[in-house]
PDB file of N, CA and C in Angstrom:
ATOM      1  N   MET A   1      -5.881  21.355  -4.419  1.00 53.00           N
ATOM      2  CA  MET A   1      -6.925  21.823  -3.324  1.00 53.00           C
ATOM      3  C   MET A   1      -7.757  20.363  -2.494  1.00 53.00           C
ATOM      4  N   ALA A   2      -7.376  20.537  -1.516  1.00 53.00           N
ATOM      5  CA  ALA A   2      -8.373  18.342  -1.384  1.00 53.00           C
ATOM      6  C   ALA A   2      -9.469  18.557  -1.661  1.00 53.00           C
ATOM      7  N   LYS A   3     -10.310  18.020  -2.310  1.00 55.00           N
ATOM      8  CA  LYS A   3     -12.084  18.146  -1.919  1.00 55.00           C
ATOM      9  C   LYS A   3     -12.414  17.561  -2.311  1.00 55.00           C
ATOM     10  N   ILE A   4     -13.964  16.639  -1.674  1.00 50.00           N
ATOM     11  CA  ILE A   4     -14.613  15.946  -1.873  1.00 50.00           C
ATOM     12  C   ILE A   4     -14.501  15.243  -3.346  1.00 50.00           C
ATOM     13  N   SER A   5     -13.590  14.460  -3.648  1.00 48.00           N
ATOM     14  CA  SER A   5     -14.787  14.794  -5.672  1.00 48.00           C
ATOM     15  C   SER A   5     -15.548  13.151  -5.372  1.00 48.00           C
ATOM     16  N   SER A   6     -15.648  12.772  -4.780  1.00 48.00           N
ATOM     17  CA  SER A   6     -17.661  11.885  -5.038  1.00 48.00           C
ATOM     18  C   SER A   6     -18.151  11.189  -3.537  1.00 48.00           C
ATOM     19  N   GLU A   7     -18.688  10.253  -3.857  1.00 67.00           N
ATOM     20  CA  GLU A   7     -19.781  10.118  -2.664  1.00 67.00           C
ATOM     21  C   GLU A   7     -18.848   8.478  -2.203  1.00 67.00           C
ATOM     22  N   THR A   8     -18.181   8.458  -2.420  1.00 80.00           N
ATOM     23  CA  THR A   8     -17.411   6.612  -2.310  1.00 80.00           C
ATOM     24  C   THR A   8     -15.704   7.546  -2.037  1.00 80.00           C
ATOM     25  N   GLU A   9     -14.865   8.605  -1.783  1.00 84.00           N
ATOM     26  CA  GLU A   9     -14.301   8.911  -2.120  1.00 84.00           C
ATOM     27  C   GLU A   9     -13.852  10.693  -1.816  1.00 84.00           C
ATOM     28  N   PHE A  10     -12.698  10.993  -1.628  1.00 84.00           N
ATOM     29  CA  PHE A  10     -12.257  11.965  -0.233  1.00 84.00           C
ATOM     30  C   PHE A  10     -10.725  12.065  -0.972  1.00 84.00           C
ATOM     31  N   THR A  11     -10.330  13.382  -0.777  1.00 88.00           N
ATOM     32  CA  THR A  11      -8.748  13.676  -0.554  1.00 88.00           C
ATOM     33  C   THR A  11      -8.575  14.363   1.435  1.00 88.00           C
ATOM     34  N   VAL A  12      -6.831  13.828   0.992  1.00 92.00           N
ATOM     35  CA  VAL A  12      -6.669  14.712   2.132  1.00 92.00           C
ATOM     36  C   VAL A  12      -5.542  15.032   1.584  1.00 92.00           C
ATOM     37  N   TYR A  13      -4.575  15.282   2.551  1.00 94.00           N
ATOM     38  CA  TYR A  13      -3.228  15.650   2.353  1.00 94.00           C
ATOM     39  C   TYR A  13      -2.267  15.502   2.991  1.00 94.00           C
ATOM     40  N   ASP A  14      -1.277  15.036   2.990  1.00 96.00           N
ATOM     41  CA  ASP A  14      -0.173  14.213   3.186  1.00 96.00           C
ATOM     42  C   ASP A  14       0.671  15.382   3.044  1.00 96.00           C
ATOM     43  N   LEU A  15       1.260  15.016   4.358  1.00 96.00           N
ATOM     44  CA  LEU A  15       2.438  16.006   5.550  1.00 96.00           C
ATOM     45  C   LEU A  15       3.488  15.878   5.407  1.00 96.00           C
ATOM     46  N   ARG A  16       4.668  16.751   5.272  1.00 96.00           N
ATOM     47  CA  ARG A  16       5.609  16.743   6.158  1.00 96.00           C
ATOM     48  C   ARG A  16       5.311  17.020   8.171  1.00 96.00           C
ATOM     49  N   VAL A  17       6.421  16.560   9.163  1.00 96.00           N
ATOM     50  CA  VAL A  17       6.858  16.153  10.800  1.00 96.00           C
ATOM     51  C   VAL A  17       8.384  17.282  10.143  1.00 96.00           C
ATOM     52  N   GLU A  18       8.777  18.210  10.165  1.00 96.00           N
ATOM     53  CA  GLU A  18      10.313  18.705  11.311  1.00 96.00           C
ATOM     54  C   GLU A  18      10.452  19.100  12.316  1.00 96.00           C
ATOM     55  N   CYS A  19      11.396  18.393  12.615  1.00 94.00           N
ATOM     56  CA  CYS A  19      11.348  19.821  13.955  1.00 94.00           C
ATOM     57  C   CYS A  19      12.679  20.739  13.011  1.00 94.00           C
ATOM     58  N   VAL A  20      12.683  22.062  13.601  1.00 95.00           N
ATOM     59  CA  VAL A  20      12.434  23.259  12.981  1.00 95.00           C
ATOM     60  C   VAL A  20      13.513  23.763  14.432  1.00 95.00           C
ATOM     61  N   GLU A  21      12.989  23.297  15.233  1.00 93.00           N
ATOM     62  CA  GLU A  21      13.898  23.922  16.100  1.00 93.00           C
ATOM     63  C   GLU A  21      14.062  23.683  17.750  1.00 93.00           C
ATOM     64  N   ILE A  22      15.042  23.504  17.897  1.00 90.00           N
ATOM     65  CA  ILE A  22      15.407  23.205  19.322  1.00 90.00           C
ATOM     66  C   ILE A  22      16.329  24.121  20.772  1.00 90.00           C
ATOM     67  N   ASN A  23      15.652  24.535  21.588  1.00 87.00           N
ATOM     68  CA  ASN A  23      15.698  25.889  22.564  1.00 87.00           C
ATOM     69  C   ASN A  23      16.366  25.003  23.721  1.00 87.00           C
ATOM     70  N   GLY A  24      17.235  23.582  24.091  1.00 81.00           N
ATOM     71  CA  GLY A  24      16.916  22.863  25.054  1.00 81.00           C
ATOM     72  C   GLY A  24      17.869  21.627  25.393  1.00 81.00           C
ATOM     73  N   ASP A  25      17.977  20.959  25.771  1.00 78.00           N
ATOM     74  CA  ASP A  25      18.560  19.741  25.798  1.00 78.00           C
ATOM     75  C   ASP A  25      17.982  18.085  24.640  1.00 78.00           C
ATOM     76  N   ALA A  26      18.201  17.944  23.484  1.00 67.00           N
ATOM     77  CA  ALA A  26      17.420  16.844  23.192  1.00 67.00           C
ATOM     78  C   ALA A  26      18.164  15.837  22.084  1.00 67.00           C
ATOM     79  N   GLU A  27      19.350  16.132  23.233  1.00 70.00           N
ATOM     80  CA  GLU A  27      20.690  14.143  23.409  1.00 70.00           C
ATOM     81  C   GLU A  27      19.521  13.216  22.457  1.00 70.00           C
ATOM     82  N   GLY A  28      20.080  12.510  22.156  1.00 65.00           N
ATOM     83  CA  GLY A  28      19.452  11.019  21.426  1.00 65.00           C
ATOM     84  C   GLY A  28      18.055  11.556  20.662  1.00 65.00           C
ATOM     85  N   SER A  29      17.137  12.179  21.481  1.00 79.00           N
ATOM     86  CA  SER A  29      15.722  12.464  21.627  1.00 79.00           C
ATOM     87  C   SER A  29      15.889  12.507  19.749  1.00 79.00           C
ATOM     88  N   TYR A  30      16.037  13.774  18.451  1.00 86.00           N
ATOM     89  CA  TYR A  30      16.151  14.761  17.417  1.00 86.00           C
ATOM     90  C   TYR A  30      16.883  15.065  17.868  1.00 86.00           C
ATOM     91  N   ASP A  31      16.710  15.962  15.811  1.00 89.00           N
ATOM     92  CA  ASP A  31      17.992  16.608  15.959  1.00 89.00           C
ATOM     93  C   ASP A  31      16.962  17.855  14.912  1.00 89.00           C
ATOM     94  N   VAL A  32      17.284  19.277  14.744  1.00 92.00           N
ATOM     95  CA  VAL A  32      16.760  19.817  13.760  1.00 92.00           C
ATOM     96  C   VAL A  32      17.255  18.782  12.504  1.00 92.00           C
ATOM     97  N   GLY A  33      15.570  19.090  11.301  1.00 94.00           N
ATOM     98  CA  GLY A  33      16.089  18.848  10.211  1.00 94.00           C
ATOM     99  C   GLY A  33      15.033  17.453  10.413  1.00 94.00           C
ATOM    100  N   ASP A  34      15.643  16.229  11.367  1.00 93.00           N
ATOM    101  CA  ASP A  34      14.245  14.776  12.126  1.00 93.00           C
ATOM    102  C   ASP A  34      13.091  15.297  11.084  1.00 93.00           C
ATOM    103  N   TYR A  35      12.431  14.467  10.716  1.00 95.00           N
ATOM    104  CA  TYR A  35      11.674  14.090  10.268  1.00 95.00           C
ATOM    105  C   TYR A  35      10.274  12.916  10.126  1.00 95.00           C
ATOM    106  N   PHE A  36       9.277  13.060  10.895  1.00 96.00           N
ATOM    107  CA  PHE A  36       7.995  11.388   9.621  1.00 96.00           C
ATOM    108  C   PHE A  36       7.408  12.506   8.691  1.00 96.00           C
ATOM    109  N   GLU A  37       6.597  11.620   7.476  1.00 97.00           N
ATOM    110  CA  GLU A  37       5.497  12.249   7.238  1.00 97.00           C
ATOM    111  C   GLU A  37       4.260  11.858   7.601  1.00 97.00           C
ATOM    112  N   VAL A  38       3.009  11.601   7.347  1.00 96.00           N
ATOM    113  CA  VAL A  38       1.809  11.344   7.712  1.00 96.00           C
ATOM    114  C   VAL A  38       1.064  11.079   5.711  1.00 96.00           C
ATOM    115  N   HIS A  39       0.893   9.791   5.146  1.00 95.00           N
ATOM    116  CA  HIS A  39       0.346   9.153   4.052  1.00 95.00           C
ATOM    117  C   HIS A  39      -0.843   9.021   4.023  1.00 95.00           C
ATOM    118  N   GLY A  40      -1.435   9.443   4.145  1.00 90.00           N
ATOM    119  CA  GLY A  40      -2.883   9.140   3.873  1.00 90.00           C
ATOM    120  C   GLY A  40      -3.163   8.597   5.552  1.00 90.00           C
ATOM    121  N   GLU A  41      -3.673   7.499   5.902  1.00 89.00           N
ATOM    122  CA  GLU A  41      -3.464   7.168   7.060  1.00 89.00           C
ATOM    123  C   GLU A  41      -1.849   6.886   8.133  1.00 89.00           C
ATOM    124  N   ASN A  42      -1.140   6.003   7.285  1.00 93.00           N
ATOM    125  CA  ASN A  42      -0.027   6.192   8.222  1.00 93.00           C
ATOM    126  C   ASN A  42       1.211   6.778   8.257  1.00 93.00           C
ATOM    127  N   LEU A  43       1.623   7.118   9.045  1.00 94.00           N
ATOM    128  CA  LEU A  43       3.235   7.824   9.667  1.00 94.00           C
ATOM    129  C   LEU A  43       4.134   6.857   8.824  1.00 94.00           C
ATOM    130  N   VAL A  44       5.190   7.740   8.189  1.00 96.00           N
ATOM    131  CA  VAL A  44       5.991   6.965   7.434  1.00 96.00           C
ATOM    132  C   VAL A  44       7.709   7.016   7.919  1.00 96.00           C
ATOM    133  N   PHE A  45       8.707   6.671   9.203  1.00 94.00           N
ATOM    134  CA  PHE A  45       9.328   7.571   9.767  1.00 94.00           C
ATOM    135  C   PHE A  45      10.620   7.010   8.546  1.00 94.00           C
ATOM    136  N   PRO A  46      11.593   7.556   7.803  1.00 93.00           N
ATOM    137  CA  PRO A  46      12.871   7.451   7.814  1.00 93.00           C
ATOM    138  C   PRO A  46      14.131   6.103   8.172  1.00 93.00           C
ATOM    139  N   GLU A  47      14.657   5.251   6.755  1.00 92.00           N
ATOM    140  CA  GLU A  47      14.633   4.907   7.769  1.00 92.00           C
ATOM    141  C   GLU A  47      16.112   5.063   8.896  1.00 92.00           C
ATOM    142  N   LYS A  48      16.247   3.743  10.451  1.00 88.00           N
ATOM    143  CA  LYS A  48      16.859   4.273  11.346  1.00 88.00           C
ATOM    144  C   LYS A  48      16.915   5.756  12.360  1.00 88.00           C
ATOM    145  N   GLN A  49      15.559   6.900  11.608  1.00 87.00           N
ATOM    146  CA  GLN A  49      15.500   7.393  12.366  1.00 87.00           C
ATOM    147  C   GLN A  49      14.288   7.169  14.119  1.00 87.00           C
ATOM    148  N   THR A  50      14.022   7.292  14.474  1.00 85.00           N
ATOM    149  CA  THR A  50      13.402   7.631  16.053  1.00 85.00           C
ATOM    150  C   THR A  50      12.443   8.587  16.744  1.00 85.00           C
ATOM    151  N   PHE A  51      11.944   9.061  16.352  1.00 86.00           N
ATOM    152  CA  PHE A  51      10.948  10.025  17.221  1.00 86.00           C
ATOM    153  C   PHE A  51      10.007   9.690  18.610  1.00 86.00           C
ATOM    154  N   PRO A  52      10.609  10.063  19.578  1.00 86.00           N
ATOM    155  CA  PRO A  52      10.558  10.411  20.556  1.00 86.00           C
ATOM    156  C   PRO A  52       7.962  10.156  20.752  1.00 86.00           C
ATOM    157  N   ILE A  53       7.751   8.907  21.911  1.00 88.00           N
ATOM    158  CA  ILE A  53       6.367   9.285  22.127  1.00 88.00           C
ATOM    159  C   ILE A  53       6.140  10.784  22.616  1.00 88.00           C
ATOM    160  N   TYR A  54       6.637  12.009  23.592  1.00 86.00           N
ATOM    161  CA  TYR A  54       6.313  12.850  24.389  1.00 86.00           C
ATOM    162  C   TYR A  54       6.080  13.703  23.156  1.00 86.00           C
ATOM    163  N   ALA A  55       6.069  14.289  22.423  1.00 88.00           N
ATOM    164  CA  ALA A  55       6.230  14.374  21.619  1.00 88.00           C
ATOM    165  C   ALA A  55       5.028  14.793  19.801  1.00 88.00           C
ATOM    166  N   LEU A  56       5.433  12.511  19.896  1.00 91.00           N
ATOM    167  CA  LEU A  56       4.443  12.557  19.343  1.00 91.00           C
ATOM    168  C   LEU A  56       3.195  12.997  19.510  1.00 91.00           C
ATOM    169  N   SER A  57       2.880  12.387  20.868  1.00 91.00           N
ATOM    170  CA  SER A  57       0.991  13.330  21.368  1.00 91.00           C
ATOM    171  C   SER A  57       0.942  14.270  21.384  1.00 91.00           C
ATOM    172  N   ALA A  58       2.061  15.135  21.751  1.00 90.00           N
ATOM    173  CA  ALA A  58       1.255  16.916  21.185  1.00 90.00           C
ATOM    174  C   ALA A  58       1.262  17.167  19.643  1.00 90.00           C
ATOM    175  N   LEU A  59       1.414  16.107  18.784  1.00 93.00           N
ATOM    176  CA  LEU A  59       1.257  16.105  17.066  1.00 93.00           C
ATOM    177  C   LEU A  59       0.137  15.520  16.340  1.00 93.00           C
ATOM    178  N   ILE A  60       0.011  14.180  17.320  1.00 94.00           N
ATOM    179  CA  ILE A  60      -1.484  13.378  16.651  1.00 94.00           C
ATOM    180  C   ILE A  60      -2.083  14.167  15.982  1.00 94.00           C
ATOM    181  N   PRO A  61      -3.430  14.876  17.505  1.00 93.00           N
ATOM    182  CA  PRO A  61      -4.263  15.468  17.280  1.00 93.00           C
ATOM    183  C   PRO A  61      -4.072  15.999  16.205  1.00 93.00           C
ATOM    184  N   LEU A  62      -3.448  17.059  15.466  1.00 92.00           N
ATOM    185  CA  LEU A  62      -3.580  17.962  14.592  1.00 92.00           C
ATOM    186  C   LEU A  62      -3.170  16.871  13.630  1.00 92.00           C
ATOM    187  N   LEU A  63      -3.051  15.888  13.219  1.00 94.00           N
ATOM    188  CA  LEU A  63      -2.263  15.712  11.788  1.00 94.00           C
ATOM    189  C   LEU A  63      -3.973  15.588  10.913  1.00 94.00           C
ATOM    190  N   PRO A  64      -6.014  15.008  11.269  1.00 92.00           N
ATOM    191  CA  PRO A  64      -6.139  15.120  10.704  1.00 92.00           C
ATOM    192  C   PRO A  64      -6.637  16.159  10.569  1.00 92.00           C
ATOM    193  N   ALA A  65      -6.571  16.707  11.075  1.00 90.00           N
ATOM    194  CA  ALA A  65      -6.725  18.203  10.784  1.00 90.00           C
ATOM    195  C   ALA A  65      -6.264  18.568   9.876  1.00 90.00           C
ATOM    196  N   LYS A  66      -4.717  18.749   9.778  1.00 91.00           N
ATOM    197  CA  LYS A  66      -4.433  19.017   8.865  1.00 91.00           C
ATOM    198  C   LYS A  66      -3.975  18.794   7.677  1.00 91.00           C
ATOM    199  N   GLN A  67      -4.835  17.705   7.282  1.00 92.00           N
ATOM    200  CA  GLN A  67      -4.835  16.421   6.655  1.00 92.00           C
ATOM    201  C   GLN A  67      -5.996  17.137   5.480  1.00 92.00           C
ATOM    202  N   ARG A  68      -7.325  17.453   6.288  1.00 89.00           N
ATOM    203  CA  ARG A  68      -8.278  18.161   6.064  1.00 89.00           C
ATOM    204  C   ARG A  68      -8.231  19.067   4.587  1.00 89.00           C
ATOM    205  N   GLU A  69      -9.312  19.313   4.042  1.00 85.00           N
ATOM    206  CA  GLU A  69      -9.426  20.669   3.625  1.00 85.00           C
ATOM    207  C   GLU A  69     -10.177  21.760   4.489  1.00 85.00           C
ATOM    208  N   SER A  70      -9.479  22.997   4.704  1.00 83.00           N
ATOM    209  CA  SER A  70      -9.823  24.916   5.403  1.00 83.00           C
ATOM    210  C   SER A  70      -9.081  25.989   4.226  1.00 83.00           C
ATOM    211  N   ASP A  71     -10.764  26.059   5.400  1.00 80.00           N
ATOM    212  CA  ASP A  71     -10.393  28.685   4.454  1.00 80.00           C
ATOM    213  C   ASP A  71      -9.107  28.418   4.387  1.00 80.00           C
ATOM    214  N   SER A  72      -8.907  29.352   2.960  1.00 81.00           N
ATOM    215  CA  SER A  72      -7.577  30.087   3.781  1.00 81.00           C
ATOM    216  C   SER A  72      -7.226  31.177   4.375  1.00 81.00           C
ATOM    217  N   ASN A  73      -8.175  31.443   5.438  1.00 82.00           N
ATOM    218  CA  ASN A  73      -8.150  32.582   6.175  1.00 82.00           C
ATOM    219  C   ASN A  73      -7.312  31.614   7.762  1.00 82.00           C
ATOM    220  N   ASP A  74      -7.854  30.488   7.702  1.00 80.00           N
ATOM    221  CA  ASP A  74      -8.196  29.503   8.852  1.00 80.00           C
ATOM    222  C   ASP A  74      -6.296  29.053   8.900  1.00 80.00           C
ATOM    223  N   TRP A  75      -5.629  28.985  10.508  1.00 78.00           N
ATOM    224  CA  TRP A  75      -4.841  28.933  10.673  1.00 78.00           C
ATOM    225  C   TRP A  75      -4.041  27.057   9.647  1.00 78.00           C
ATOM    226  N   MET A  76      -5.081  26.651   9.954  1.00 78.00           N
ATOM    227  CA  MET A  76      -4.083  25.127   9.844  1.00 78.00           C
ATOM    228  C   MET A  76      -4.180  24.873   8.226  1.00 78.00           C
ATOM    229  N   SER A  77      -4.333  26.023   7.175  1.00 78.00           N
ATOM    230  CA  SER A  77      -4.088  26.184   5.976  1.00 78.00           C
ATOM    231  C   SER A  77      -2.338  26.701   5.931  1.00 78.00           C
ATOM    232  N   THR A  78      -2.330  27.439   6.774  1.00 79.00           N
ATOM    233  CA  THR A  78      -0.489  28.202   6.929  1.00 79.00           C
ATOM    234  C   THR A  78       0.398  26.652   7.891  1.00 79.00           C
ATOM    235  N   PRO A  79       1.662  27.028   7.191  1.00 78.00           N
ATOM    236  CA  PRO A  79       2.725  25.810   8.265  1.00 78.00           C
ATOM    237  C   PRO A  79       2.497  25.556   9.516  1.00 78.00           C
ATOM    238  N   VAL A  80       2.117  24.833  10.271  1.00 84.00           N
ATOM    239  CA  VAL A  80       1.791  24.960  11.615  1.00 84.00           C
ATOM    240  C   VAL A  80       2.439  24.908  12.380  1.00 84.00           C
ATOM    241  N   LYS A  81       3.370  25.690  13.200  1.00 89.00           N
ATOM    242  CA  LYS A  81       4.572  24.775  14.631  1.00 89.00           C
ATOM    243  C   LYS A  81       3.899  24.208  15.818  1.00 89.00           C
ATOM    244  N   VAL A  82       4.345  23.668  16.458  1.00 90.00           N
ATOM    245  CA  VAL A  82       3.855  22.534  17.501  1.00 90.00           C
ATOM    246  C   VAL A  82       4.962  22.294  17.777  1.00 90.00           C
ATOM    247  N   THR A  83       5.256  22.500  19.513  1.00 89.00           N
ATOM    248  CA  THR A  83       6.720  22.424  20.942  1.00 89.00           C
ATOM    249  C   THR A  83       6.448  20.801  21.536  1.00 89.00           C
ATOM    250  N   ASP A  84       7.520  20.918  21.842  1.00 88.00           N
ATOM    251  CA  ASP A  84       7.615  19.473  22.313  1.00 88.00           C
ATOM    252  C   ASP A  84       6.836  19.694  23.255  1.00 88.00           C
ATOM    253  N   PRO A  85       5.715  18.995  24.026  1.00 88.00           N
ATOM    254  CA  PRO A  85       5.756  18.738  25.746  1.00 88.00           C
ATOM    255  C   PRO A  85       6.954  18.653  26.787  1.00 88.00           C
ATOM    256  N   ASP A  86       7.916  18.370  26.322  1.00 84.00           N
ATOM    257  CA  ASP A  86       8.942  18.210  27.563  1.00 84.00           C
ATOM    258  C   ASP A  86      10.255  19.909  27.204  1.00 84.00           C
ATOM    259  N   PRO A  87       9.574  20.223  29.161  1.00 81.00           N
ATOM    260  CA  PRO A  87      10.200  21.450  28.655  1.00 81.00           C
ATOM    261  C   PRO A  87      12.037  21.669  28.307  1.00 81.00           C
ATOM    262  N   ASP A  88      12.424  20.819  29.140  1.00 83.00           N
ATOM    263  CA  ASP A  88      13.651  19.932  28.495  1.00 83.00           C
ATOM    264  C   ASP A  88      14.195  20.392  27.737  1.00 83.00           C
ATOM    265  N   VAL A  89      13.295  19.535  26.074  1.00 83.00           N
ATOM    266  CA  VAL A  89      13.573  19.850  25.397  1.00 83.00           C
ATOM    267  C   VAL A  89      12.957  20.932  24.213  1.00 83.00           C
ATOM    268  N   ASP A  90      11.921  21.660  24.946  1.00 84.00           N
ATOM    269  CA  ASP A  90      12.413  22.473  24.145  1.00 84.00           C
ATOM    270  C   ASP A  90      12.540  22.809  22.282  1.00 84.00           C
ATOM    271  N   GLY A  91      11.555  21.748  22.216  1.00 89.00           N
ATOM    272  CA  GLY A  91      11.270  21.438  20.490  1.00 89.00           C
ATOM    273  C   GLY A  91      10.287  21.979  19.943  1.00 89.00           C
ATOM    274  N   THR A  92      10.304  22.521  18.415  1.00 93.00           N
ATOM    275  CA  THR A  92       9.952  22.991  17.363  1.00 93.00           C
ATOM    276  C   THR A  92       9.829  22.174  16.704  1.00 93.00           C
ATOM    277  N   PHE A  93       8.352  22.094  15.674  1.00 95.00           N
ATOM    278  CA  PHE A  93       7.369  21.544  14.980  1.00 95.00           C
ATOM    279  C   PHE A  93       6.970  21.956  14.378  1.00 95.00           C
ATOM    280  N   GLU A  94       7.576  21.329  12.826  1.00 95.00           N
ATOM    281  CA  GLU A  94       6.243  22.347  12.120  1.00 95.00           C
ATOM    282  C   GLU A  94       5.420  20.931  11.124  1.00 95.00           C
ATOM    283  N   ILE A  95       3.711  21.550  10.926  1.00 94.00           N
ATOM    284  CA  ILE A  95       3.910  20.714   9.627  1.00 94.00           C
ATOM    285  C   ILE A  95       2.968  21.535   8.648  1.00 94.00           C
ATOM    286  N   SER A  96       3.336  20.794   7.117  1.00 93.00           N
ATOM    287  CA  SER A  96       3.146  21.237   6.786  1.00 93.00           C
ATOM    288  C   SER A  96       2.713  20.345   5.353  1.00 93.00           C
ATOM    289  N   ARG A  97       2.361  21.125   4.170  1.00 92.00           N
ATOM    290  CA  ARG A  97       1.324  19.863   3.757  1.00 92.00           C
ATOM    291  C   ARG A  97       2.512  20.016   2.657  1.00 92.00           C
ATOM    292  N   ILE A  98       2.564  18.424   1.964  1.00 94.00           N
ATOM    293  CA  ILE A  98       3.601  18.418   0.940  1.00 94.00           C
ATOM    294  C   ILE A  98       2.847  17.367  -0.460  1.00 94.00           C
ATOM    295  N   GLY A  99       1.482  17.540  -0.106  1.00 94.00           N
ATOM    296  CA  GLY A  99       0.968  16.448  -1.044  1.00 94.00           C
ATOM    297  C   GLY A  99      -0.276  15.750  -1.191  1.00 94.00           C
ATOM    298  N   GLU A 100      -1.523  15.706  -2.260  1.00 92.00           N
ATOM    299  CA  GLU A 100      -3.037  15.170  -1.702  1.00 92.00           C
ATOM    300  C   GLU A 100      -2.707  13.508  -2.426  1.00 92.00           C
ATOM    301  N   ARG A 101      -3.738  13.416  -1.679  1.00 90.00           N
ATOM    302  CA  ARG A 101      -4.419  11.288  -1.866  1.00 90.00           C
ATOM    303  C   ARG A 101      -5.651  11.511  -1.602  1.00 90.00           C
ATOM    304  N   THR A 102      -5.935  10.520  -2.805  1.00 87.00           N
ATOM    305  CA  THR A 102      -7.578  10.121  -2.817  1.00 87.00           C
ATOM    306  C   THR A 102      -7.605   9.006  -1.822  1.00 87.00           C
ATOM    307  N   VAL A 103      -8.826   9.055  -1.045  1.00 83.00           N
ATOM    308  CA  VAL A 103      -8.925   8.296  -0.236  1.00 83.00           C
ATOM    309  C   VAL A 103     -10.133   7.888  -0.462  1.00 83.00           C
ATOM    310  N   THR A 104     -10.533   6.657  -0.428  1.00 82.00           N
ATOM    311  CA  THR A 104     -11.517   5.189  -0.763  1.00 82.00           C
ATOM    312  C   THR A 104     -12.294   4.548  -0.289  1.00 82.00           C
ATOM    313  N   PRO A 105     -12.801   5.638   0.952  1.00 76.00           N
ATOM    314  CA  PRO A 105     -12.964   4.265   2.645  1.00 76.00           C
ATOM    315  C   PRO A 105     -13.267   2.861   2.214  1.00 76.00           C
ATOM    316  N   LYS A 106     -13.632   2.161   3.254  1.00 70.00           N
ATOM    317  CA  LYS A 106     -13.914   0.683   3.026  1.00 70.00           C
ATOM    318  C   LYS A 106     -15.104   1.215   4.319  1.00 70.00           C
ATOM    319  N   SER A 107     -16.483   0.931   3.535  1.00 54.00           N
ATOM    320  CA  SER A 107     -17.693   0.890   4.323  1.00 54.00           C
ATOM    321  C   SER A 107     -18.133  -0.355   5.481  1.00 54.00           C
ATOM    322  N   ALA A 108     -18.925  -0.250   5.991  1.00 42.00           N
ATOM    323  CA  ALA A 108     -19.021  -1.499   7.150  1.00 42.00           C
ATOM    324  C   ALA A 108     -19.918  -2.714   5.473  1.00 42.00           C
ATOM    325  N   SER A 109     -20.798  -2.565   4.540  1.00 46.00           N
ATOM    326  CA  SER A 109     -21.484  -3.477   4.577  1.00 46.00           C
ATOM    327  C   SER A 109     -20.316  -4.579   3.008  1.00 46.00           C
ATOM    328  N   ASP A 110     -18.613  -3.866   3.377  1.00 43.00           N
ATOM    329  CA  ASP A 110     -18.106  -4.286   2.542  1.00 43.00           C
ATOM    330  C   ASP A 110     -16.957  -5.533   3.366  1.00 43.00           C
ATOM    331  N   GLY A 111     -17.811  -6.343   4.416  1.00 45.00           N
ATOM    332  CA  GLY A 111     -17.319  -7.007   5.651  1.00 45.00           C
ATOM    333  C   GLY A 111     -15.797  -6.488   6.033  1.00 45.00           C
ATOM    334  N   GLU A 112     -15.613  -5.545   6.000  1.00 42.00           N
ATOM    335  CA  GLU A 112     -14.104  -4.680   6.774  1.00 42.00           C
ATOM    336  C   GLU A 112     -14.918  -4.304   8.173  1.00 42.00           C
TER     337      GLU A 112
END
């Protein structure tokens, strides 16, 4: 369970975003099973796998919220499904929590 561990650290979930369904023509864009992960603040793509920017634009706003702890009754606590905004592709992506990590942010006083 993600939680605040001290005044200078906090815990976030790592995520996996995976294509779970395609109902249109995704030729050259992505296939069912294609995925990327979010480790802390970084997007991590498997080697030689691409990802369309339009689908990414629908997913990005949800990722920080999904990384944070949420109430068990909150829909963010379940695997979240998001549809590609391209109506010709009509792909569905699932955002799942796959692990936790502790983050120690750098403050302005650290010179960063």
